[in-house]
Short mmCIF file of C-alpha atoms and ligand atoms in Angstrom, two decimals:
data_model
loop_
_atom_site.label_atom_id
_atom_site.label_comp_id
_atom_site.label_asym_id
_atom_site.label_seq_id
_atom_site.Cartn_x
_atom_site.Cartn_y
_atom_site.Cartn_z
CA MET X 81 15.75 -10.61 8.48
CA ARG X 82 13.01 -8.87 10.34
CA TYR X 83 10.26 -10.22 8.08
CA ARG X 84 9.57 -13.43 6.22
CA PRO X 85 10.11 -12.73 2.50
CA LEU X 86 8.08 -14.58 -0.15
CA SER X 87 9.60 -17.92 -1.17
CA ALA X 88 12.18 -18.15 -3.96
CA GLN X 89 9.60 -20.24 -5.84
CA THR X 90 7.07 -17.40 -5.74
CA TYR X 91 9.61 -14.84 -6.94
CA THR X 92 10.55 -17.27 -9.71
CA ASN X 93 6.87 -17.59 -10.68
CA HIS X 94 6.49 -13.81 -10.73
CA ARG X 95 9.47 -13.53 -13.11
CA LYS X 96 8.11 -16.33 -15.25
CA LYS X 97 4.78 -14.53 -15.59
CA PHE X 98 6.54 -11.30 -16.47
CA SER X 99 8.81 -13.06 -19.00
CA HIS X 100 5.75 -14.44 -20.78
CA THR X 101 4.61 -10.88 -21.49
CA LEU X 102 7.87 -10.04 -23.34
CA PRO X 103 8.10 -10.23 -27.14
CA ALA X 104 11.03 -12.06 -28.76
CA LEU X 105 14.56 -10.75 -28.14
CA SER X 106 13.48 -8.45 -25.36
CA MET X 107 15.44 -7.60 -22.26
CA ALA X 108 13.95 -5.90 -19.18
CA ILE X 109 15.99 -3.96 -16.64
CA PHE X 110 14.80 -2.95 -13.16
CA ASN X 111 16.70 -0.65 -10.81
CA SER X 112 16.54 -0.24 -7.04
CA ASN X 113 15.21 2.91 -5.51
CA ASP X 114 17.71 5.48 -4.29
CA VAL X 115 18.62 5.94 -0.67
CA LEU X 116 17.17 9.44 -0.40
CA PRO X 117 19.21 12.14 1.33
CA THR X 118 17.95 14.43 4.08
CA ASN X 119 20.61 16.91 5.35
CA ALA X 120 24.37 16.68 5.94
CA ASP X 121 25.10 12.94 5.80
CA GLY X 122 21.56 11.94 6.79
CA THR X 123 19.37 9.63 4.74
CA MET X 124 15.76 8.50 4.74
CA PRO X 125 15.16 4.87 5.69
CA PHE X 126 15.60 2.77 2.55
CA ARG X 127 12.45 1.64 0.76
CA GLN X 128 12.98 -0.73 -2.13
CA ASN X 129 11.37 -0.33 -5.55
CA ASN X 130 8.20 -2.40 -5.49
CA ASP X 131 8.53 -3.84 -9.00
CA LEU X 132 12.01 -5.12 -8.21
CA LEU X 133 10.73 -6.52 -4.92
CA TYR X 134 7.84 -8.24 -6.67
CA LEU X 135 10.16 -9.88 -9.17
CA CYS X 136 12.96 -11.00 -6.87
CA GLY X 137 12.66 -9.83 -3.25
CA ALA X 138 16.13 -8.23 -3.15
CA ASP X 139 15.54 -5.61 -0.46
CA GLN X 140 18.87 -3.85 -0.91
CA GLU X 141 19.95 -0.54 -2.46
CA GLU X 142 21.88 -0.37 -5.76
CA SER X 143 20.56 -3.73 -7.00
CA ILE X 144 19.78 -4.22 -10.71
CA LEU X 145 17.63 -7.02 -12.10
CA VAL X 146 17.99 -8.09 -15.73
CA ILE X 147 15.49 -10.44 -17.39
CA PHE X 148 16.36 -11.58 -20.93
CA PRO X 149 14.49 -14.86 -21.64
CA ASP X 150 15.88 -15.33 -25.20
CA CYS X 151 19.52 -14.66 -24.35
CA THR X 152 21.71 -17.30 -26.02
CA ASN X 153 23.73 -17.75 -22.84
CA PRO X 154 21.33 -19.48 -20.42
CA GLU X 155 23.26 -17.98 -17.48
CA HIS X 156 22.32 -14.51 -18.66
CA ARG X 157 18.56 -15.03 -18.90
CA GLU X 158 18.17 -13.77 -15.35
CA ILE X 159 20.91 -11.78 -13.63
CA LEU X 160 20.83 -9.94 -10.34
CA PHE X 161 23.58 -7.36 -9.85
CA LEU X 162 24.36 -6.45 -6.24
CA LYS X 163 26.64 -4.04 -4.47
CA GLU X 164 29.73 -6.02 -3.54
CA THR X 165 29.93 -6.74 0.12
CA ASN X 166 33.30 -6.64 1.88
CA SER X 167 34.69 -6.57 5.40
CA GLU X 168 34.78 -2.74 5.55
CA ILE X 169 31.10 -2.48 4.59
CA ALA X 170 30.29 -5.27 7.05
CA ILE X 171 31.88 -3.26 9.92
CA TRP X 172 29.85 -0.13 9.24
CA GLU X 173 26.61 -1.35 7.74
CA GLY X 174 26.43 -5.03 8.68
CA GLU X 175 26.19 -7.88 6.26
CA LYS X 176 24.82 -7.26 2.78
CA LEU X 177 23.52 -10.01 0.53
CA SER X 178 26.21 -12.53 -0.40
CA LYS X 179 25.89 -14.34 -3.74
CA ASP X 180 24.69 -17.54 -2.06
CA LYS X 181 22.19 -15.78 0.12
CA ALA X 182 20.89 -13.81 -2.87
CA THR X 183 20.30 -17.02 -4.83
CA ALA X 184 18.51 -18.63 -1.89
CA LEU X 185 16.30 -15.56 -1.49
CA THR X 186 15.47 -14.83 -5.11
CA GLY X 187 15.82 -18.13 -6.97
CA ILE X 188 18.18 -16.36 -9.42
CA LYS X 189 21.26 -18.45 -10.20
CA THR X 190 23.44 -15.74 -11.73
CA ILE X 191 24.40 -13.14 -9.15
CA ARG X 192 27.07 -10.63 -10.16
CA TRP X 193 28.64 -7.67 -8.40
CA LEU X 194 27.65 -4.26 -9.61
CA GLN X 195 31.02 -3.51 -11.24
CA ASP X 196 30.27 -6.24 -13.81
CA PHE X 197 27.11 -4.51 -14.96
CA GLU X 198 28.55 -2.04 -17.49
CA PRO X 199 30.79 -4.55 -19.34
CA LEU X 200 28.08 -7.22 -19.39
CA LEU X 201 25.46 -4.73 -20.57
CA LYS X 202 27.43 -4.19 -23.80
CA ALA X 203 27.18 -7.89 -24.64
CA LEU X 204 23.50 -8.05 -23.70
CA MET X 205 22.60 -4.94 -25.72
CA ALA X 206 24.30 -6.42 -28.77
CA GLU X 207 21.85 -9.33 -28.59
CA ALA X 208 18.66 -7.55 -27.54
CA GLU X 209 16.36 -5.80 -29.98
CA THR X 210 13.93 -4.31 -27.51
CA VAL X 211 14.58 -3.05 -24.00
CA PHE X 212 11.76 -2.82 -21.45
CA LEU X 213 12.48 -0.09 -18.92
CA ASN X 214 10.68 0.51 -15.68
CA SER X 215 8.89 3.70 -14.71
CA ASN X 216 6.57 4.90 -11.99
CA GLU X 217 3.29 5.48 -13.83
CA HIS X 218 1.04 5.93 -10.82
CA THR X 219 -1.43 8.65 -11.74
CA ARG X 220 -0.64 10.60 -8.57
CA ARG X 221 3.12 10.04 -8.43
CA SER X 222 5.37 12.84 -7.30
CA ALA X 223 7.90 13.65 -10.00
CA GLU X 224 9.90 16.20 -7.97
CA THR X 225 12.88 13.92 -7.52
CA GLY X 226 14.08 11.58 -10.24
CA THR X 227 14.48 7.86 -9.72
CA ARG X 228 17.36 5.52 -10.55
CA ASP X 229 15.11 3.95 -13.19
CA GLU X 230 14.61 7.37 -14.82
CA ARG X 231 18.30 8.24 -14.80
CA PHE X 232 19.17 4.82 -16.15
CA ALA X 233 16.57 5.07 -18.94
CA LYS X 234 17.96 8.45 -20.08
CA LYS X 235 21.52 7.22 -20.09
CA LEU X 236 20.77 3.96 -21.88
CA MET X 237 18.61 5.59 -24.55
CA ALA X 238 21.34 8.15 -25.19
CA GLU X 239 24.03 5.48 -25.50
CA TYR X 240 21.95 3.08 -27.59
CA PRO X 241 19.54 5.27 -29.57
CA LEU X 242 18.78 2.66 -32.23
CA HIS X 243 17.21 0.00 -29.98
CA ASN X 244 13.46 -0.27 -29.47
CA TYR X 245 12.35 0.85 -26.05
CA GLU X 246 9.15 -0.19 -24.27
CA ARG X 247 7.53 0.36 -20.87
CA ALA X 248 7.59 -2.43 -18.29
CA ALA X 249 4.88 -0.67 -16.25
CA PRO X 250 1.75 -1.96 -18.06
CA ALA X 251 2.74 -5.59 -17.54
CA MET X 252 3.83 -4.90 -13.96
CA HIS X 253 0.49 -3.27 -13.12
CA ARG X 254 -1.37 -6.21 -14.62
CA LEU X 255 0.67 -8.75 -12.66
CA ARG X 256 0.81 -6.91 -9.36
CA ALA X 257 -2.97 -6.32 -9.34
CA VAL X 258 -3.61 -10.06 -8.86
CA LYS X 259 -1.98 -11.20 -5.65
CA SER X 260 -0.27 -14.58 -5.24
CA LYS X 261 -1.03 -16.81 -2.28
CA GLU X 262 2.07 -15.75 -0.35
CA GLU X 263 1.45 -12.07 -1.01
CA ILE X 264 -2.03 -12.47 0.48
CA GLU X 265 -0.52 -14.20 3.52
CA ARG X 266 1.84 -11.25 4.05
CA MET X 267 -1.03 -8.78 3.63
CA GLN X 268 -3.09 -10.77 6.13
CA GLU X 269 -0.16 -10.57 8.54
CA ALA X 270 0.02 -6.80 8.06
CA CYS X 271 -3.71 -6.61 8.90
CA LYS X 272 -3.18 -8.79 12.00
CA ILE X 273 -0.47 -6.41 13.21
CA THR X 274 -2.77 -3.45 12.60
CA GLU X 275 -5.47 -5.24 14.59
CA ALA X 276 -3.08 -5.68 17.54
CA GLY X 277 -2.31 -1.96 17.40
CA PHE X 278 -5.99 -1.05 17.37
CA ARG X 279 -6.83 -3.36 20.27
CA ARG X 280 -3.97 -1.78 22.21
CA VAL X 281 -5.18 1.79 21.65
CA LEU X 282 -8.78 0.90 22.52
CA LYS X 283 -7.46 0.28 26.03
CA PHE X 284 -5.51 3.50 26.04
CA ILE X 285 -7.81 6.20 24.63
CA ARG X 286 -9.39 8.55 27.18
CA PRO X 287 -10.06 12.30 27.49
CA GLY X 288 -6.84 14.31 27.87
CA ILE X 289 -4.65 11.94 25.89
CA LYS X 290 -2.65 13.46 22.99
CA GLU X 291 -3.06 12.23 19.44
CA TYR X 292 0.68 11.53 19.22
CA GLU X 293 0.51 9.33 22.30
CA ILE X 294 -1.98 7.16 20.44
CA GLU X 295 0.34 7.13 17.41
CA ALA X 296 3.15 5.96 19.68
CA GLU X 297 1.05 3.06 20.99
CA TYR X 298 0.45 1.84 17.44
CA MET X 299 4.14 2.11 16.61
CA HIS X 300 5.10 0.16 19.71
CA GLU X 301 2.76 -2.67 18.79
CA PHE X 302 3.82 -2.67 15.13
CA LEU X 303 7.56 -2.82 15.76
CA ARG X 304 7.37 -5.61 18.32
CA ARG X 305 5.47 -7.67 15.75
CA ARG X 306 8.19 -7.47 13.08
CA SER X 307 6.66 -4.63 11.11
CA ARG X 308 8.99 -1.81 10.10
CA GLY X 309 6.27 0.66 11.06
CA PHE X 310 3.40 2.50 9.42
CA ALA X 311 2.61 1.69 5.80
CA TYR X 312 1.85 5.43 5.28
CA SER X 313 1.73 8.57 7.40
CA PRO X 314 -0.77 7.80 10.15
CA ILE X 315 -3.79 10.04 10.69
CA VAL X 316 -4.83 10.32 14.32
CA ALA X 317 -7.43 13.06 14.23
CA SER X 318 -9.77 14.03 17.06
CA GLY X 319 -12.78 16.35 16.85
CA PHE X 320 -12.67 18.76 13.93
CA ASN X 321 -9.26 17.42 12.81
CA ALA X 322 -11.09 14.39 11.42
CA CYS X 323 -12.60 16.67 8.77
CA VAL X 324 -9.11 17.50 7.45
CA LEU X 325 -8.67 14.53 5.13
CA HIS X 326 -4.88 14.46 5.14
CA TYR X 327 -4.36 15.58 8.75
CA VAL X 328 -1.02 14.12 9.87
CA GLU X 329 0.11 16.54 12.60
CA ASN X 330 -1.39 14.33 15.33
CA ASN X 331 -0.64 17.02 17.93
CA ALA X 332 -3.97 17.80 19.56
CA GLU X 333 -5.43 16.75 22.86
CA CYS X 334 -8.41 14.38 22.65
CA ARG X 335 -11.40 15.96 24.30
CA ASP X 336 -14.30 14.41 26.17
CA GLY X 337 -17.30 14.16 23.85
CA ASP X 338 -15.26 14.14 20.62
CA LEU X 339 -14.67 11.29 18.25
CA ILE X 340 -11.21 10.29 17.12
CA LEU X 341 -10.59 9.11 13.57
CA MET X 342 -7.55 6.88 13.14
CA ASP X 343 -6.40 5.96 9.63
CA VAL X 344 -3.40 3.75 10.32
CA GLY X 345 -1.93 0.57 8.91
CA ALA X 346 1.14 -1.53 9.58
CA GLU X 347 3.45 -2.62 6.82
CA TYR X 348 4.75 -6.16 6.89
CA ALA X 349 7.33 -7.59 4.47
CA ASN X 350 6.89 -4.38 2.43
CA TYR X 351 3.14 -5.07 2.04
CA ALA X 352 0.68 -2.45 3.25
CA SER X 353 -2.47 -2.62 5.31
CA ASP X 354 -4.81 0.36 5.46
CA MET X 355 -7.39 0.64 8.23
CA SER X 356 -9.66 3.44 9.45
CA ARG X 357 -11.58 3.34 12.70
CA THR X 358 -13.44 6.13 14.47
CA VAL X 359 -14.08 5.81 18.19
CA PRO X 360 -15.45 8.02 20.99
CA VAL X 361 -12.74 9.59 23.16
CA ASN X 362 -14.77 8.89 26.31
CA GLY X 363 -15.78 5.39 25.26
CA LYS X 364 -19.43 6.12 24.46
CA PHE X 365 -20.95 7.45 21.22
CA SER X 366 -23.50 10.27 21.58
CA PRO X 367 -26.83 9.56 19.83
CA ARG X 368 -25.84 11.81 16.90
CA GLN X 369 -22.37 10.30 16.60
CA ARG X 370 -23.88 6.84 16.69
CA GLU X 371 -26.43 7.74 14.02
CA VAL X 372 -23.73 8.97 11.63
CA TYR X 373 -21.43 6.05 12.52
CA ASP X 374 -24.10 3.50 11.68
CA ALA X 375 -24.80 5.26 8.37
CA VAL X 376 -21.12 4.99 7.38
CA LEU X 377 -21.05 1.37 8.51
CA ARG X 378 -24.10 0.50 6.40
CA VAL X 379 -22.46 2.04 3.32
CA MET X 380 -19.26 0.13 4.06
CA LYS X 381 -21.01 -3.23 4.35
CA ALA X 382 -23.16 -2.66 1.27
CA SER X 383 -20.10 -1.52 -0.73
CA MET X 384 -18.21 -4.71 0.10
CA GLU X 385 -21.08 -6.72 -1.36
CA LEU X 386 -20.79 -4.77 -4.62
CA LEU X 387 -17.14 -5.61 -5.22
CA ARG X 388 -17.19 -8.73 -7.37
CA PRO X 389 -15.23 -10.12 -10.31
CA GLY X 390 -16.49 -8.50 -13.50
CA VAL X 391 -17.59 -5.21 -11.91
CA MET X 392 -16.08 -1.96 -13.23
CA LEU X 393 -14.64 0.33 -10.56
CA ALA X 394 -16.22 3.45 -12.04
CA ALA X 395 -19.70 1.87 -11.94
CA TYR X 396 -19.05 0.65 -8.40
CA HIS X 397 -18.09 4.14 -7.23
CA LYS X 398 -21.30 5.52 -8.74
CA GLN X 399 -23.37 2.93 -6.90
CA VAL X 400 -21.67 3.72 -3.61
CA GLY X 401 -22.45 7.39 -4.25
CA LYS X 402 -26.14 6.50 -4.47
CA LEU X 403 -25.99 4.56 -1.18
CA MET X 404 -24.29 7.50 0.48
CA GLU X 405 -26.81 9.96 -0.96
CA LYS X 406 -29.66 8.03 0.65
CA GLU X 407 -27.92 7.99 4.04
CA LEU X 408 -27.17 11.72 3.91
CA VAL X 409 -30.81 12.51 3.21
CA GLU X 410 -31.87 10.34 6.15
CA LEU X 411 -29.35 12.11 8.39
CA GLY X 412 -30.88 15.45 7.41
CA LEU X 413 -27.67 16.62 5.75
CA LEU X 414 -29.08 16.72 2.22
CA THR X 415 -32.64 17.49 1.14
CA ALA X 416 -34.53 15.52 -1.49
CA GLU X 417 -34.66 18.79 -3.40
CA GLU X 418 -30.86 19.15 -3.43
CA VAL X 419 -30.54 15.59 -4.68
CA LYS X 420 -33.13 16.15 -7.39
CA ASN X 421 -31.43 19.30 -8.66
CA GLN X 422 -27.85 18.06 -8.41
CA ASP X 423 -25.38 18.27 -11.26
CA PRO X 424 -24.47 14.63 -12.04
CA ALA X 425 -20.90 15.78 -12.73
CA SER X 426 -20.57 16.95 -9.12
CA PRO X 427 -23.12 15.05 -7.05
CA ALA X 428 -24.50 16.56 -3.83
CA TYR X 429 -23.13 13.77 -1.59
CA LYS X 430 -19.57 15.00 -2.32
CA LYS X 431 -20.13 17.83 0.15
CA TYR X 432 -19.89 15.27 2.98
CA PHE X 433 -18.01 12.39 1.31
CA MET X 434 -15.33 13.84 -0.90
CA HIS X 435 -12.91 10.96 -1.52
CA GLY X 436 -13.05 7.64 -3.34
CA THR X 437 -14.41 4.50 -1.67
CA SER X 438 -11.83 1.97 -2.80
CA HIS X 439 -8.29 1.69 -4.11
CA PHE X 440 -5.99 -1.21 -4.92
CA ILE X 441 -3.61 -2.10 -2.09
CA GLY X 442 -0.53 -4.30 -2.03
CA LEU X 443 3.15 -3.42 -1.99
CA ASP X 444 1.97 0.18 -2.26
CA VAL X 445 -0.82 1.44 -0.08
CA HIS X 446 -2.32 3.09 -3.17
CA ASP X 447 -1.21 0.17 -5.26
CA VAL X 448 -0.92 -0.13 -9.01
CA GLY X 449 -3.85 -1.89 -10.69
CA LEU X 450 -6.20 -1.94 -13.62
CA TRP X 451 -8.67 0.85 -12.96
CA HIS X 452 -10.37 0.56 -16.33
CA GLU X 453 -10.80 -3.19 -16.54
CA PRO X 454 -13.26 -5.46 -14.73
CA ILE X 455 -12.37 -6.47 -11.17
CA GLN X 456 -10.66 -9.88 -10.94
CA ALA X 457 -10.32 -12.52 -8.26
CA GLY X 458 -7.03 -11.87 -6.47
CA ASN X 459 -7.42 -8.08 -6.45
CA VAL X 460 -7.23 -6.53 -3.00
CA PHE X 461 -9.14 -3.31 -2.31
CA THR X 462 -9.82 -1.00 0.57
CA VAL X 463 -13.44 -0.10 1.29
CA GLU X 464 -13.50 3.26 3.04
CA PRO X 465 -16.63 5.37 3.10
CA GLY X 466 -16.75 8.43 5.34
CA ILE X 467 -18.99 11.30 6.36
CA TYR X 468 -17.36 14.59 7.33
CA ILE X 469 -19.59 17.28 8.90
CA ARG X 470 -17.42 20.32 9.51
CA GLU X 471 -20.20 22.29 11.16
CA GLU X 472 -20.59 19.52 13.76
CA ASN X 473 -16.82 18.90 14.34
CA LEU X 474 -17.54 15.36 13.29
CA GLY X 475 -15.66 13.15 10.83
CA ILE X 476 -16.17 9.41 10.55
CA ARG X 477 -14.34 7.02 8.24
CA LEU X 478 -14.30 3.24 8.40
CA GLU X 479 -11.90 1.24 6.26
CA ASN X 480 -11.16 -2.45 5.78
CA ASP X 481 -9.04 -4.31 3.21
CA ILE X 482 -10.74 -7.08 1.26
CA LEU X 483 -9.54 -9.80 -1.10
CA ILE X 484 -11.74 -10.48 -4.13
CA THR X 485 -12.46 -14.18 -4.69
CA GLU X 486 -14.20 -16.02 -7.56
CA ASP X 487 -17.59 -15.71 -5.90
CA GLY X 488 -17.26 -12.87 -3.44
CA TYR X 489 -14.62 -11.55 -1.09
CA ILE X 490 -12.65 -12.27 2.07
CA ASP X 491 -12.43 -9.44 4.56
CA LEU X 492 -8.78 -9.39 5.67
CA MET X 493 -9.82 -7.20 8.61
CA ALA X 494 -12.88 -9.22 9.65
CA ASP X 495 -11.49 -9.72 13.18
CA ILE X 496 -10.92 -6.02 13.90
CA PRO X 497 -13.71 -4.51 16.06
CA LEU X 498 -16.04 -2.49 13.85
CA GLU X 499 -19.60 -2.43 15.22
CA ALA X 500 -20.24 0.55 17.51
CA ASP X 501 -21.39 -1.74 20.33
CA GLU X 502 -18.22 -3.79 20.01
CA ILE X 503 -16.04 -0.67 20.18
CA GLU X 504 -17.89 0.61 23.24
CA ALA X 505 -17.69 -2.79 24.93
CA SER X 506 -13.92 -3.07 24.34
CA MET X 507 -13.35 0.44 25.65
CA ALA X 508 -15.54 -0.21 28.73
CA GLU X 509 -13.71 -3.47 29.42
CA SER X 510 -10.35 -1.73 29.53
CA GLU X 511 -11.77 1.00 31.77
CA ALA X 512 -12.90 -1.68 34.21
CA VAL X 513 -9.40 -3.17 34.19
CA THR X 514 -7.55 0.14 34.71
CA SER X 515 -9.92 1.67 37.31
N1 LIG G 634 -4.59 5.99 4.28
C1 LIG G 634 -4.75 6.42 2.99
C2 LIG G 634 -6.00 5.95 2.44
O1 LIG G 634 -6.90 5.59 3.16
O2 LIG G 634 -6.16 5.85 1.26
MN1 MN G 635 -6.60 4.70 5.01
MN1 MN G 636 -7.20 3.78 1.90
#
């Protein structure tokens, strides 16, 4: 395997925690994601369903996980159904999970081939009163294409209309929001890989280079460190492009005197990292660039100090808005008058800082979590303030990932150069080496 999965013990603990949320005589069923088609016989790279991964680590298409803690047959309290592997499949696609390997990976004793699912389901449904089905309830999910979970839910509810049906998502969000020790280790590894990519591009950036060449340097570093690549579409945006928040073309030439904003993160073991750094193309910030950079950096550092167990995310975002407002006035971008007369429903700072400061991160880059409950130890958040000044062709965002602890936080990206002086020094060092 390219990456080190979590241990079978951790997956077993995750299932145990989930099982404890189920009422009596409940069965939960989780489906793999589809292998999504492109054109002709092409497919997208497979990306497993994160709830299924969290509960068992089976990183293989067409897998089904059944959890039924009260089932009378102890062998059926946890079952993992897998696509049967055979010599023909092995020739074309390589080895799939065998039953023994699946047990070693997941800690699940009962592994069955997929063709046993339908007959066994009849017996299980006869015993279950309530069925918990999985669904993607992310507030910004794309519902254009259906999922296996959705198709399965429709079919099951049509075939067994008299059972009680419940959503697995609320419990999954609650569990996934608080990371286990091994999940944090994998996220730290993802951040380390991102750091290696950033250190590599610091040596590489110079006037005339193309944004996609920088993207390629990251990819090279990520793949050789056992990542499967970017955790999300990378943004490598020089000059004005940095003011386009979701710029992903990465086609432009980097010009002398411009800044380049890079929002990139490696995935590792299906866990995301999410970093933003903004550096001068020629290795030296202009006084104005430096002034804005330091303002963003101050907001970032102060925001990290605000994220504590017990804090509500809405209140935190308001406080960050106030910090940003003060900086924007000092930079001459907002007047005291504008601030005084602002509509609290659409504060003045949003003209230059139009996105949120923090989101949960984990198996998903915009991970599931409890947005309306107090922050807890074990949550992992990004902290990503930015200032975007279109009229000055200037966009700066800085972003680190931090783990909330009982009495503060651990910055998982603490080793990645962040101070302007540090960035300039690293870029100057590489210039000395290459010239
Ligand atoms: N890279 C996406 C984000 O920063 O949220
Ligand atoms: Mn980002
Ligand atoms: Mn982010």
